[in-house]
């Protein structure tokens, strides 16, 4: 029944809809590609991928988009950390704290740098990782603190420790699905788009159909 090519900065958010899609369409082959957001528009226009999911905005002509999730991002700390009992924390209070972070270009790192730069501060990064999925484990191990989306708290791989809201309206991520506005999507790609856009991120299940 064909192939669908999906690129994303992280697939942890997408495990639910991907599993549902594979159950519903077992004969369709799924090709997953990790890709930084800045490369997505080029690959979509070249039709090298069908769909992209980004956790930061892509500013480019010729793309269609649907926002999937507007997610608060908080600070995760190991158990016993001085901030662990707090309900919220300001960026100024985080200055000087050791951060575990993804590398340059990843949405978590861009958000961290942007939040600190807005206050003329620089985050103290003590651990920079290639695998963003390892951030929560390294925080739990006591290496530092880090930005973790609220969505991760509802996943089966949620980090152990504390999650603290950040007192800043800009500490959020908008997860968006992109595709080429003029591209002729295959049936497999259209089915994938329908599965992802029809997902209920709060319940971790497909949206209930009304009618």
Short mmCIF file of C-alpha atoms in Angstrom, two decimals:
data_model
loop_
_atom_site.label_atom_id
_atom_site.label_comp_id
_atom_site.label_asym_id
_atom_site.label_seq_id
_atom_site.Cartn_x
_atom_site.Cartn_y
_atom_site.Cartn_z
CA UNK A 1 0.00 0.00 0.00
CA UNK A 2 2.97 2.32 -0.27
CA UNK A 3 5.34 4.23 1.97
CA UNK A 4 5.08 7.38 4.08
CA UNK A 5 8.18 9.40 4.96
CA UNK A 6 7.98 11.33 8.22
CA UNK A 7 10.69 13.59 9.64
CA UNK A 8 10.80 15.04 13.15
CA UNK A 9 13.14 16.55 15.72
CA UNK A 10 11.94 13.95 18.20
CA UNK A 11 9.70 10.92 17.91
CA UNK A 12 8.89 10.59 21.62
CA UNK A 13 5.82 12.80 21.18
CA UNK A 14 4.65 10.76 18.19
CA UNK A 15 4.85 7.20 19.52
CA UNK A 16 1.08 7.04 20.19
CA UNK A 17 -0.17 8.09 16.73
CA UNK A 18 2.59 6.12 15.00
CA UNK A 19 1.57 2.94 16.82
CA UNK A 20 -2.10 3.57 15.99
CA UNK A 21 -1.25 4.17 12.33
CA UNK A 22 0.74 0.95 12.08
CA UNK A 23 -2.07 -1.04 13.67
CA UNK A 24 -4.61 0.43 11.27
CA UNK A 25 -2.39 0.16 8.18
CA UNK A 26 0.05 -2.71 8.70
CA UNK A 27 0.89 -2.97 5.00
CA UNK A 28 2.16 0.61 4.74
CA UNK A 29 5.88 1.10 5.29
CA UNK A 30 6.86 3.99 7.56
CA UNK A 31 10.21 5.71 7.05
CA UNK A 32 11.22 7.86 10.03
CA UNK A 33 14.01 10.41 9.71
CA UNK A 34 15.45 12.58 12.43
CA UNK A 35 15.84 16.10 11.09
CA UNK A 36 16.57 19.55 12.56
CA UNK A 37 13.82 22.10 11.97
CA UNK A 38 15.98 24.34 9.80
CA UNK A 39 16.36 21.55 7.21
CA UNK A 40 12.69 20.58 6.97
CA UNK A 41 11.44 23.15 4.45
CA UNK A 42 14.15 22.23 1.96
CA UNK A 43 13.42 18.50 2.20
CA UNK A 44 9.66 19.07 1.92
CA UNK A 45 10.00 21.25 -1.16
CA UNK A 46 12.31 18.68 -2.74
CA UNK A 47 9.69 16.02 -1.89
CA UNK A 48 12.34 13.96 -0.11
CA UNK A 49 9.94 13.60 2.82
CA UNK A 50 6.15 13.76 2.93
CA UNK A 51 5.49 15.22 6.39
CA UNK A 52 7.53 16.96 9.09
CA UNK A 53 6.79 17.57 12.75
CA UNK A 54 8.67 20.45 14.36
CA UNK A 55 8.71 21.82 17.89
CA UNK A 56 9.73 25.28 16.70
CA UNK A 57 8.37 27.50 13.92
CA UNK A 58 9.46 26.98 10.32
CA UNK A 59 9.36 30.23 8.36
CA UNK A 60 9.21 29.28 4.70
CA UNK A 61 6.92 29.78 1.74
CA UNK A 62 5.12 26.91 0.10
CA UNK A 63 4.32 24.96 3.26
CA UNK A 64 0.97 24.04 4.78
CA UNK A 65 0.73 23.48 8.51
CA UNK A 66 -1.49 22.37 11.37
CA UNK A 67 -0.58 23.04 14.98
CA UNK A 68 -0.86 19.83 16.96
CA UNK A 69 0.05 20.77 20.49
CA UNK A 70 0.76 23.94 22.47
CA UNK A 71 2.74 22.64 25.38
CA UNK A 72 4.08 24.27 28.53
CA UNK A 73 7.78 23.65 29.14
CA UNK A 74 9.02 23.46 32.70
CA UNK A 75 12.22 22.71 34.56
CA UNK A 76 12.91 19.16 35.63
CA UNK A 77 15.15 18.60 38.65
CA UNK A 78 16.44 15.50 40.42
CA UNK A 79 14.83 14.46 43.66
CA UNK A 80 16.25 16.36 46.60
CA UNK A 81 17.18 19.41 44.54
CA UNK A 82 16.64 22.75 46.37
CA UNK A 83 14.04 23.77 43.75
CA UNK A 84 12.20 20.45 43.81
CA UNK A 85 9.52 21.62 46.24
CA UNK A 86 8.65 24.76 44.28
CA UNK A 87 5.52 25.19 42.17
CA UNK A 88 7.12 27.79 39.89
CA UNK A 89 10.49 29.41 39.28
CA UNK A 90 11.70 32.49 37.39
CA UNK A 91 14.44 32.58 34.77
CA UNK A 92 16.50 34.84 37.03
CA UNK A 93 16.40 32.16 39.74
CA UNK A 94 17.75 29.64 37.24
CA UNK A 95 20.86 31.69 36.47
CA UNK A 96 23.92 29.78 37.63
CA UNK A 97 22.09 26.46 37.86
CA UNK A 98 23.80 23.57 35.99
CA UNK A 99 21.78 22.63 32.89
CA UNK A 100 21.62 19.41 30.95
CA UNK A 101 20.76 20.42 27.39
CA UNK A 102 20.46 19.25 23.82
CA UNK A 103 22.96 20.56 21.31
CA UNK A 104 22.62 23.76 19.29
CA UNK A 105 19.69 23.70 16.86
CA UNK A 106 17.39 21.48 18.92
CA UNK A 107 14.21 23.18 20.08
CA UNK A 108 15.01 22.72 23.78
CA UNK A 109 18.38 24.41 23.38
CA UNK A 110 16.95 27.23 21.28
CA UNK A 111 14.26 27.86 23.87
CA UNK A 112 16.76 27.80 26.73
CA UNK A 113 19.11 30.24 24.96
CA UNK A 114 16.22 32.53 23.98
CA UNK A 115 14.77 32.70 27.51
CA UNK A 116 18.14 33.57 29.01
CA UNK A 117 19.15 36.01 26.25
CA UNK A 118 15.93 37.99 26.80
CA UNK A 119 17.28 38.75 30.28
CA UNK A 120 20.87 39.25 29.12
CA UNK A 121 21.87 35.99 30.79
CA UNK A 122 23.70 32.89 29.58
CA UNK A 123 22.70 29.42 30.80
CA UNK A 124 25.34 27.35 32.55
CA UNK A 125 25.41 24.17 30.47
CA UNK A 126 27.34 21.35 32.11
CA UNK A 127 26.15 18.51 29.87
CA UNK A 128 25.34 18.79 26.16
CA UNK A 129 23.86 15.68 24.57
CA UNK A 130 23.21 14.40 21.06
CA UNK A 131 20.25 12.32 22.21
CA UNK A 132 17.49 14.59 23.59
CA UNK A 133 15.73 11.50 24.94
CA UNK A 134 18.64 11.09 27.36
CA UNK A 135 18.11 14.49 28.98
CA UNK A 136 15.49 13.30 31.49
CA UNK A 137 17.65 10.31 32.49
CA UNK A 138 20.70 12.51 33.04
CA UNK A 139 18.65 14.94 35.12
CA UNK A 140 17.30 12.06 37.21
CA UNK A 141 20.89 10.90 37.68
CA UNK A 142 21.71 14.23 39.33
CA UNK A 143 23.88 15.82 36.63
CA UNK A 144 21.82 19.01 36.54
CA UNK A 145 18.42 20.45 35.69
CA UNK A 146 16.83 20.95 32.28
CA UNK A 147 13.85 22.02 30.24
CA UNK A 148 11.27 19.27 29.82
CA UNK A 149 7.85 19.67 28.16
CA UNK A 150 4.72 18.98 30.17
CA UNK A 151 3.82 16.29 27.65
CA UNK A 152 6.74 14.18 28.88
CA UNK A 153 5.09 13.95 32.29
CA UNK A 154 2.20 12.05 30.72
CA UNK A 155 4.36 9.60 28.80
CA UNK A 156 5.43 6.13 29.85
CA UNK A 157 9.04 7.36 29.91
CA UNK A 158 8.33 10.31 32.18
CA UNK A 159 11.34 11.45 34.20
CA UNK A 160 11.65 10.71 37.90
CA UNK A 161 12.09 13.82 40.00
CA UNK A 162 10.32 17.16 40.12
CA UNK A 163 8.79 19.24 37.33
CA UNK A 164 8.46 22.97 38.04
CA UNK A 165 6.55 25.53 36.00
CA UNK A 166 8.63 28.42 34.64
CA UNK A 167 7.27 31.88 35.37
CA UNK A 168 7.45 33.07 31.76
CA UNK A 169 4.71 33.04 29.09
CA UNK A 170 7.41 32.30 26.49
CA UNK A 171 8.42 28.99 28.06
CA UNK A 172 6.31 26.85 25.73
CA UNK A 173 6.69 24.78 22.58
CA UNK A 174 4.26 24.63 19.67
CA UNK A 175 4.38 21.25 17.94
CA UNK A 176 3.33 21.65 14.30
CA UNK A 177 2.83 19.28 11.37
CA UNK A 178 4.11 20.59 8.01
CA UNK A 179 3.81 19.41 4.42
CA UNK A 180 4.33 20.94 1.00
CA UNK A 181 1.33 23.09 0.09
CA UNK A 182 1.63 22.15 -3.59
CA UNK A 183 2.73 18.56 -3.06
CA UNK A 184 0.56 15.68 -4.18
CA UNK A 185 0.54 13.53 -1.07
CA UNK A 186 0.24 9.80 -1.50
CA UNK A 187 -2.62 7.89 0.10
CA UNK A 188 -0.19 6.64 2.75
CA UNK A 189 0.90 10.20 3.57
CA UNK A 190 -2.69 11.50 3.70
CA UNK A 191 -3.62 8.70 6.08
CA UNK A 192 -0.65 9.58 8.28
CA UNK A 193 -1.62 13.25 8.24
CA UNK A 194 -5.17 12.34 9.28
CA UNK A 195 -3.91 10.11 12.10
CA UNK A 196 -1.56 12.75 13.50
CA UNK A 197 -3.97 15.69 13.21
CA UNK A 198 -6.79 13.58 14.64
CA UNK A 199 -4.85 12.55 17.73
CA UNK A 200 -6.02 13.61 21.20
CA UNK A 201 -2.78 14.61 22.92
CA UNK A 202 -4.46 14.96 26.31
CA UNK A 203 -5.78 11.39 26.40
CA UNK A 204 -3.19 9.70 24.22
CA UNK A 205 -5.95 8.30 21.99
CA UNK A 206 -7.53 9.19 18.63
CA UNK A 207 -10.09 11.98 18.76
CA UNK A 208 -13.65 10.78 19.22
CA UNK A 209 -15.63 11.20 16.04
CA UNK A 210 -18.87 13.10 16.39
CA UNK A 211 -21.80 12.97 14.15
#
